[in-house]
Coordinates of N, CA and C in Angstrom, one line a residue:
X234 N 6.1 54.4 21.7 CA 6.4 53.1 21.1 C 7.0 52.2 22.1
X235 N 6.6 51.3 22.6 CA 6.9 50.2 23.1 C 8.4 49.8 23.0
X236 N 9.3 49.3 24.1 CA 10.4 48.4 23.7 C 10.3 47.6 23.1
X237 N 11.9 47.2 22.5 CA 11.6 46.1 21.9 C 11.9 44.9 23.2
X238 N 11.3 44.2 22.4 CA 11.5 42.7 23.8 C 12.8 41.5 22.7
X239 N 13.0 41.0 24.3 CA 14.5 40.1 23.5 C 13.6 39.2 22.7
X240 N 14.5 38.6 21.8 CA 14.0 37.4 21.0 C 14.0 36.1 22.1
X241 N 13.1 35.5 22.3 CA 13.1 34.3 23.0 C 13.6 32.9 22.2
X242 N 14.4 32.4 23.1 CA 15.0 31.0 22.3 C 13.7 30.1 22.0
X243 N 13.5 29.9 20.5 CA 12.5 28.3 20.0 C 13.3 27.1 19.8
X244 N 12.6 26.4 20.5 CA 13.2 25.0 20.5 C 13.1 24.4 18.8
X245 N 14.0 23.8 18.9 CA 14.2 23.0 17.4 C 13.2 22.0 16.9
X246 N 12.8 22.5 15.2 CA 11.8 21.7 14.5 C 12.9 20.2 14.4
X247 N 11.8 19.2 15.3 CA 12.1 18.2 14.9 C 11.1 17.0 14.2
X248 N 10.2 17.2 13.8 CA 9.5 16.3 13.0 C 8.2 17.2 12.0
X249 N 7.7 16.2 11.3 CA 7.0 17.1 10.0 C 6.2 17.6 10.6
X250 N 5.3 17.2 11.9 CA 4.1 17.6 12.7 C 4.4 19.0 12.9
X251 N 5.3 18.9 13.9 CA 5.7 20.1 14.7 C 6.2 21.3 13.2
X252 N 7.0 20.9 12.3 CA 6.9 22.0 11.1 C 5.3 22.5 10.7
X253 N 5.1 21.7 10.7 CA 3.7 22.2 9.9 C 2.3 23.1 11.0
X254 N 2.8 22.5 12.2 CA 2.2 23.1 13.1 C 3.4 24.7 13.4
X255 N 4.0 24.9 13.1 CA 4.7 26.1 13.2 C 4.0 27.3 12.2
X256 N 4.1 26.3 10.6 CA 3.7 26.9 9.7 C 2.2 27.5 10.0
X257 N 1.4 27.1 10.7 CA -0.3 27.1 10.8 C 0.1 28.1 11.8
X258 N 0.8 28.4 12.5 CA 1.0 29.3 13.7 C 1.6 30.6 12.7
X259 N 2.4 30.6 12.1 CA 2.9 31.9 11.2 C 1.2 32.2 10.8
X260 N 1.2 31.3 10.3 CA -0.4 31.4 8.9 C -1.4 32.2 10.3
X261 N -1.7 31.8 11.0 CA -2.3 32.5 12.5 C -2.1 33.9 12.5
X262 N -0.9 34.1 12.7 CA -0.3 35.2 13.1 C 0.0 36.3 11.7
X263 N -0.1 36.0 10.9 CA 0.0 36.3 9.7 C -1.6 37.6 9.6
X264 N -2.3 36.1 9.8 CA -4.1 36.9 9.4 C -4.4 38.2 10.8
X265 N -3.8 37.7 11.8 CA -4.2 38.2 13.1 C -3.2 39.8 12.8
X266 N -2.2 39.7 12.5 CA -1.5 41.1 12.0 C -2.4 41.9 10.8
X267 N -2.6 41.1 9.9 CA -3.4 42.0 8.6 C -4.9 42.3 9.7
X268 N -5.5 41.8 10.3 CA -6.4 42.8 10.8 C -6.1 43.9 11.8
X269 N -5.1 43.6 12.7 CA -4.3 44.5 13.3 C -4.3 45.8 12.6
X270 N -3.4 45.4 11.5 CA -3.2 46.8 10.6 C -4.2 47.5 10.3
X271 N -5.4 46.3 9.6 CA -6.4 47.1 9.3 C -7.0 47.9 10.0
X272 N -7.4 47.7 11.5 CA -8.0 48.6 12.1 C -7.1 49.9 12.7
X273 N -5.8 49.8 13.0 CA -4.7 50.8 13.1 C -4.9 51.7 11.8
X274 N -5.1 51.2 10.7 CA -5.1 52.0 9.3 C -6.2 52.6 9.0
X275 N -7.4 51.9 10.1 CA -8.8 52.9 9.8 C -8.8 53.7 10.4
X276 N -8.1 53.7 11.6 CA -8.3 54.7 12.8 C -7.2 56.1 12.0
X277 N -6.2 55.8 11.4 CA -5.4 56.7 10.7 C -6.0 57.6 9.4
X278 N -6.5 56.4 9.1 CA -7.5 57.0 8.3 C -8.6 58.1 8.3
X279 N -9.1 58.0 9.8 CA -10.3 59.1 10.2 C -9.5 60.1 10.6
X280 N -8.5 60.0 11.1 CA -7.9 61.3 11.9 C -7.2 62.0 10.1
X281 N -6.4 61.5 9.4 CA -6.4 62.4 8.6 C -7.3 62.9 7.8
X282 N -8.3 62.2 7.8 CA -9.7 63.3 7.1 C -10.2 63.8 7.9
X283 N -9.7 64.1 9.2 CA -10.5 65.3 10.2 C -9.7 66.5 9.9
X284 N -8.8 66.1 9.5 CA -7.3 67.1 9.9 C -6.3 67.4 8.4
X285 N -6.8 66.7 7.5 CA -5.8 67.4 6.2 C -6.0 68.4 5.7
X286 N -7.8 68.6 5.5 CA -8.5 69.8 5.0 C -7.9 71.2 5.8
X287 N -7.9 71.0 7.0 CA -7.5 72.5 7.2 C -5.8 72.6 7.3
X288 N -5.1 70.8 7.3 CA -3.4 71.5 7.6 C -3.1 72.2 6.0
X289 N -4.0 71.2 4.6 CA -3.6 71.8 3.7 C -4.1 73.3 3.7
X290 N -5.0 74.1 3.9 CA -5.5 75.4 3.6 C -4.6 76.3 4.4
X291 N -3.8 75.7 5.6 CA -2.9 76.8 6.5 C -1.5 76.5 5.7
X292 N -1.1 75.2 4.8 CA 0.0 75.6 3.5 C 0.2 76.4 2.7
X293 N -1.2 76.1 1.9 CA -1.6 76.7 1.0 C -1.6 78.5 1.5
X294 N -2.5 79.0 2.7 CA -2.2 80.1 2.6 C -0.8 80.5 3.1
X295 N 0.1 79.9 4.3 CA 1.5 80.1 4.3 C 2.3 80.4 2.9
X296 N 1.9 79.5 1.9 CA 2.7 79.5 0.8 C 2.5 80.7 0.4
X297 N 1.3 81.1 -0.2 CA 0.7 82.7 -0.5 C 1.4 83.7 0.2
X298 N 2.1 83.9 1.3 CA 2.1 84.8 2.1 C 3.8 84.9 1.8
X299 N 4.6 84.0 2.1 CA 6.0 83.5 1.8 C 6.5 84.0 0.4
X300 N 5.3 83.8 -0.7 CA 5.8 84.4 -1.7 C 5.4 86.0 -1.6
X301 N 4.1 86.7 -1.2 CA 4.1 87.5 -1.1 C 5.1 88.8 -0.5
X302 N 5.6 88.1 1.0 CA 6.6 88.6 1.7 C 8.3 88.5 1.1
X303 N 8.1 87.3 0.3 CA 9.5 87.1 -0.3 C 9.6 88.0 -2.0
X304 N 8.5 88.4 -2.3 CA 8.5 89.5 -3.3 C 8.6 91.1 -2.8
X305 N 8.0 91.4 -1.5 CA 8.7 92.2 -0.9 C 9.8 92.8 -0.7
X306 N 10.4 91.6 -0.2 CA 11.8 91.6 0.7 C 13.0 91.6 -0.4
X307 N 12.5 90.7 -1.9 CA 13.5 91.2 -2.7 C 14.0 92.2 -3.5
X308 N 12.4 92.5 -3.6 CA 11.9 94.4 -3.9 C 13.4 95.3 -3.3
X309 N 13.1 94.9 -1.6 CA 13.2 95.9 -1.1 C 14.4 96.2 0.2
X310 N 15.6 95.0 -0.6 CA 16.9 94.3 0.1 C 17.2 95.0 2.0
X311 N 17.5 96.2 0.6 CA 18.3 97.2 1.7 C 17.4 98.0 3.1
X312 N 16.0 98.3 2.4 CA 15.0 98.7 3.5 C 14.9 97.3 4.6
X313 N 14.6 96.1 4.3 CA 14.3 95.0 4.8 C 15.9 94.7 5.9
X314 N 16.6 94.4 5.2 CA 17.8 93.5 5.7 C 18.7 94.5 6.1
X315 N 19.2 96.1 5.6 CA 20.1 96.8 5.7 C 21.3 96.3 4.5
X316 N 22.5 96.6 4.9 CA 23.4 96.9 3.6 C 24.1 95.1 3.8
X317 N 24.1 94.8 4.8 CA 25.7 93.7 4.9 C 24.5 92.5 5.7
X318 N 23.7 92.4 5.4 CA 22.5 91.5 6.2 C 21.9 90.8 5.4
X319 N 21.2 89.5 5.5 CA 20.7 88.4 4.3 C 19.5 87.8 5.1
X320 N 19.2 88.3 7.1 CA 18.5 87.5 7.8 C 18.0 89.0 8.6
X321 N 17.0 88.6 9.1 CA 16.7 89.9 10.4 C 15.4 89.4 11.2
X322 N 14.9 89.9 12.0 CA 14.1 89.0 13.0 C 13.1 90.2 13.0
X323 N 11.6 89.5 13.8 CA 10.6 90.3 14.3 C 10.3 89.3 15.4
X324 N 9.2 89.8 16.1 CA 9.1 89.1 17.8 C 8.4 87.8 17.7
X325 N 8.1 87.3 16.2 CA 7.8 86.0 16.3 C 8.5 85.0 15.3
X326 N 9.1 85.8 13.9 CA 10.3 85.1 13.2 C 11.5 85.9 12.8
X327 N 12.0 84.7 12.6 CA 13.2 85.4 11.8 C 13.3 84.9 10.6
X328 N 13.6 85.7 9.4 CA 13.4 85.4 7.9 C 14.6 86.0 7.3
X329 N 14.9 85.5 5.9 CA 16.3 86.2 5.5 C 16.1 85.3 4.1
X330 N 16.8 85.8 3.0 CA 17.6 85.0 2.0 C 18.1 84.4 1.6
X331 N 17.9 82.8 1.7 CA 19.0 82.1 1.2 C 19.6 81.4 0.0
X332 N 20.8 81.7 -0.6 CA 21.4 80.9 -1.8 C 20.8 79.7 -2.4
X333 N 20.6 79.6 -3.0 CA 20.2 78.0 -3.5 C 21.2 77.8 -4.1
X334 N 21.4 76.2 -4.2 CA 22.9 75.1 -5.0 C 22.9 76.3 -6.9
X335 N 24.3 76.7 -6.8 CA 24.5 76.7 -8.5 C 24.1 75.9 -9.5
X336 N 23.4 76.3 -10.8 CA 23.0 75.7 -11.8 C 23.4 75.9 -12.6
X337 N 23.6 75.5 -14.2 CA 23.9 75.9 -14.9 C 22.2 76.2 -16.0
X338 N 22.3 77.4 -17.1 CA 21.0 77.3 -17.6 C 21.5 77.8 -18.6
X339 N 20.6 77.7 -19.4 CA 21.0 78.3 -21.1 C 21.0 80.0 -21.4
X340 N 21.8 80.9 -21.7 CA 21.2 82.4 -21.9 C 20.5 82.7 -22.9
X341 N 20.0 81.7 -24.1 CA 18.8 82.3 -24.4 C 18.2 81.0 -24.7
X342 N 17.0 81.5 -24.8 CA 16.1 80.1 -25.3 C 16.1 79.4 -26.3
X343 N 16.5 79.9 -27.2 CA 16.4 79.2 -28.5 C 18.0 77.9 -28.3
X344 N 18.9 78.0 -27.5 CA 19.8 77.4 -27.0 C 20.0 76.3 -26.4
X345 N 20.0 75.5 -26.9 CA 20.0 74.0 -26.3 C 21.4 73.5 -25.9
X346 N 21.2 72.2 -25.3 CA 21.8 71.7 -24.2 C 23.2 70.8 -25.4
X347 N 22.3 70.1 -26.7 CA 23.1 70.3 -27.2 C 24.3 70.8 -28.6
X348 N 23.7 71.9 -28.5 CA 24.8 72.9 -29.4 C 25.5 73.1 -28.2
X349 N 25.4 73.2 -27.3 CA 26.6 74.0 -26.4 C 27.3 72.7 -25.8
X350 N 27.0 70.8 -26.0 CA 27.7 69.6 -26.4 C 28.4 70.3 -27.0
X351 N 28.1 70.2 -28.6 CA 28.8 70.3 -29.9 C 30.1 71.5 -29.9
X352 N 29.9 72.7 -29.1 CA 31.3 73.8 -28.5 C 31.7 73.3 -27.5
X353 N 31.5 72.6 -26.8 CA 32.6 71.9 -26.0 C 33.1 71.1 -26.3
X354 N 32.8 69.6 -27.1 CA 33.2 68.8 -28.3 C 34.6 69.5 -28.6
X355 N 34.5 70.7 -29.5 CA 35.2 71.7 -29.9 C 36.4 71.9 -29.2
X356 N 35.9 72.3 -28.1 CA 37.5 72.5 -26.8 C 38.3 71.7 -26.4
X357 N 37.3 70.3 -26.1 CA 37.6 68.9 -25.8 C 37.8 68.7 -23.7
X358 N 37.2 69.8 -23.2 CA 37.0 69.8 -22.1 C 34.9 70.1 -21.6
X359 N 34.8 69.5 -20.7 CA 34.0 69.6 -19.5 C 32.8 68.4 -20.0
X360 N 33.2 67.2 -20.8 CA 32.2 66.6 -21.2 C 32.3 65.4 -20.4
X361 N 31.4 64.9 -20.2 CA 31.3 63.5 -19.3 C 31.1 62.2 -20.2
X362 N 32.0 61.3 -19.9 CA 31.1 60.1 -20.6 C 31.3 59.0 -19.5
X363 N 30.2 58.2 -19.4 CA 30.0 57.1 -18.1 C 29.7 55.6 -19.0
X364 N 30.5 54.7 -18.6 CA 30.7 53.3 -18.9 C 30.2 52.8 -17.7
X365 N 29.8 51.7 -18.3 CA 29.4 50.6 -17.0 C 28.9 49.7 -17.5
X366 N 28.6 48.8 -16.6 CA 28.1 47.1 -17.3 C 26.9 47.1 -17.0
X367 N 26.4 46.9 -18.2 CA 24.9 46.3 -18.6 C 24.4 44.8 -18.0
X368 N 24.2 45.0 -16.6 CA 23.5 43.9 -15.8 C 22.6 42.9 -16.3
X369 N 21.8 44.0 -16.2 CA 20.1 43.6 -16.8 C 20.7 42.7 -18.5
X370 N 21.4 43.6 -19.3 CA 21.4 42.6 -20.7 C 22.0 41.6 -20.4
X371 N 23.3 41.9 -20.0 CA 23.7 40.6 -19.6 C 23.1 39.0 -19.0
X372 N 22.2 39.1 -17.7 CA 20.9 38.4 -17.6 C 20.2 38.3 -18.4
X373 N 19.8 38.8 -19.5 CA 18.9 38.5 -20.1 C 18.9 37.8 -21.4
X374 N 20.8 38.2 -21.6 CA 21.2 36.9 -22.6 C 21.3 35.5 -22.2
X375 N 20.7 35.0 -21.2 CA 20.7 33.6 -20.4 C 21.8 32.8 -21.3
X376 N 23.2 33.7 -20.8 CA 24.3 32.5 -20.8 C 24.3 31.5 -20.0
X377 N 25.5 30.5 -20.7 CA 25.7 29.5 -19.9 C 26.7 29.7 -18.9
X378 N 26.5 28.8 -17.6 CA 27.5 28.9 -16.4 C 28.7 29.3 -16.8
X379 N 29.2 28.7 -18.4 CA 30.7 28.3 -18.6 C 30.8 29.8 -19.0
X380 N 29.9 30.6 -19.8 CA 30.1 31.8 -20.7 C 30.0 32.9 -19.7
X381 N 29.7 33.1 -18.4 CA 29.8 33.9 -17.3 C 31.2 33.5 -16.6
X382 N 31.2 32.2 -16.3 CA 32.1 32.0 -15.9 C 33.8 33.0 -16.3
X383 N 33.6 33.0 -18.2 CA 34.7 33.1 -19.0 C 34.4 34.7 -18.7
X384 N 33.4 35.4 -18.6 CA 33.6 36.8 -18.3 C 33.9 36.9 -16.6
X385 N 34.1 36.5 -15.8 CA 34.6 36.6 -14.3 C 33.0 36.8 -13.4
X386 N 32.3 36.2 -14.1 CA 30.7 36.1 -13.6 C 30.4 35.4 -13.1
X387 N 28.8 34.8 -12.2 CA 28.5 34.3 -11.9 C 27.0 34.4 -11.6
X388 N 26.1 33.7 -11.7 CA 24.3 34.0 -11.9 C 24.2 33.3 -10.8
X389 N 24.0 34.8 -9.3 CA 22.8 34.4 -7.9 C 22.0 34.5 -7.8
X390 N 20.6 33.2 -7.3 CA 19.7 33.5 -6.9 C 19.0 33.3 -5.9
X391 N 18.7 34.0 -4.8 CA 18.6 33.9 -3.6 C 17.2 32.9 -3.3
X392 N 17.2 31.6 -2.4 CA 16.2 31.0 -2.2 C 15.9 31.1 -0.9
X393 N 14.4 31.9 -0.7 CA 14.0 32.5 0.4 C 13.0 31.4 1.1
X394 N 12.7 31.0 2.4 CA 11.5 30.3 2.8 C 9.9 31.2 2.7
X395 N 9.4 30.7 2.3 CA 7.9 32.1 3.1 C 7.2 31.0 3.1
X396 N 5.9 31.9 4.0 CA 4.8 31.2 4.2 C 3.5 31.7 4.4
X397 N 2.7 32.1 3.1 CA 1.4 32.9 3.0 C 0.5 32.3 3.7
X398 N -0.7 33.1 4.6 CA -2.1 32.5 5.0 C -2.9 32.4 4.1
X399 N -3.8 31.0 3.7 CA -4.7 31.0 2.6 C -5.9 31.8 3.2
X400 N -6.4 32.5 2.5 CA -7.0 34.0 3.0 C -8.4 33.4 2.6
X401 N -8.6 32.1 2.2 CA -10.2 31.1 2.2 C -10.5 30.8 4.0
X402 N -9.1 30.4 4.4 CA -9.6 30.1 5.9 C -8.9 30.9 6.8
X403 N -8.9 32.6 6.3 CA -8.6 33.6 7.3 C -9.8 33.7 8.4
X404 N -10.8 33.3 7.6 CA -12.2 34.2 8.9 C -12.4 33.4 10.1
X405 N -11.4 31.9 10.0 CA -11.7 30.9 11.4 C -10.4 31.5 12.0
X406 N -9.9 32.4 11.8 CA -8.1 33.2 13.1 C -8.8 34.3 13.3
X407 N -8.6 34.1 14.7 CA -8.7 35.2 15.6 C -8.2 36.8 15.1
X408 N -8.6 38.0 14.8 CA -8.0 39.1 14.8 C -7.9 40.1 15.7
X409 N -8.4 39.5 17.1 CA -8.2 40.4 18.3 C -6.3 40.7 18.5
X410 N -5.8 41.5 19.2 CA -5.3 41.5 19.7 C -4.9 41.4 21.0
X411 N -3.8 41.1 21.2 CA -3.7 40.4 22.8 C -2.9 41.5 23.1
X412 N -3.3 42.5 24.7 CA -2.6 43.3 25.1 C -1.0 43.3 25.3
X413 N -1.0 44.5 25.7 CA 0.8 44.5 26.0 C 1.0 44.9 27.4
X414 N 1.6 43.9 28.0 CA 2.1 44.0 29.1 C 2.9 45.7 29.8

């Protein structure tokens, strides 16, 4: 990847000419990047359909094998790992056991998530409840300034410049690229 290069100072828009001739210069450079990408994105394109088909089938069978070796190894703790061991090596990996994060799960199936609410309810410990302000409703009751106001509110909305290329007169901009020094 290329450095980055400093930002060079632009001299100041000072008349509507010169804005508008900026704007046709974005709009330029605008079209001249979308073909950019596009041919960067075709060339990406061929290399991963030369090359997915076999990375996926060397997953796929790694996966096979991982579970097969990892149904082994749990078979077979003590032969595999010894007594006080969770890891052990051969001359091209080393493999072992590892814990996954605690869960909690139901002990039997017919047991849901909430009857065992409803006994904790009961004790009056390990239940969570989360408050928070409803953003979105709030917006979408389009108060007035004064009625945001009286709740310690206030409605921002960010005004952005942009400036699309009309993609009728993309085909007269150049899409070559200009080398890198």
């Amino acid at each position: 990847m290329p450095a980055k290069k400093k930002k060079a100072a632009l001299p100041a828009i000072e008349t509507l000419d010169q804005f508008h001739a900026t704007v046709d210069q974005i709009a330029q450079l605008e079209v001249s990047l979308r073909g950019a990408a596009a041919i960067r994105d075709s060339a990406i394109q061929k290399v991963q359909e030369q090359y997915d088909g076999p990375i996926e089938d060397k997953k796929a069978r790694m996966k096979s094998l991982v579970d097969l070796a990892g149904t082994y190894a749990t078979a077979h703790k003590e032969t595999v790992f010894g007594s006080k061991l969770r890891s052990a090596s051969t001359a091209l990996a080393t493999f072992g056991l590892r814990e996954g994060n605690e869960s909690l799960k139901t002990l039997k199936s017919k047991t849901t998530w909430e009857t065992i609410l409803q006994g904790l309810k009961a004790i009056g410990k390990y239940i969570r409840t989360v408050e928070e302000v409803d953003k979105q409703a709030l917006l979408d009751a389009k108060l007035t300034d004064a009625e945001y106001a009286e709740l310690g509110l206030r409605v921002d909305k960010a005004e952005r410049f942009y400036v699309v290329a009309k993609s009728a007169d993309a085909n007269r901009i150049s899409t070559e690229l200009e080398p890198t020094a």
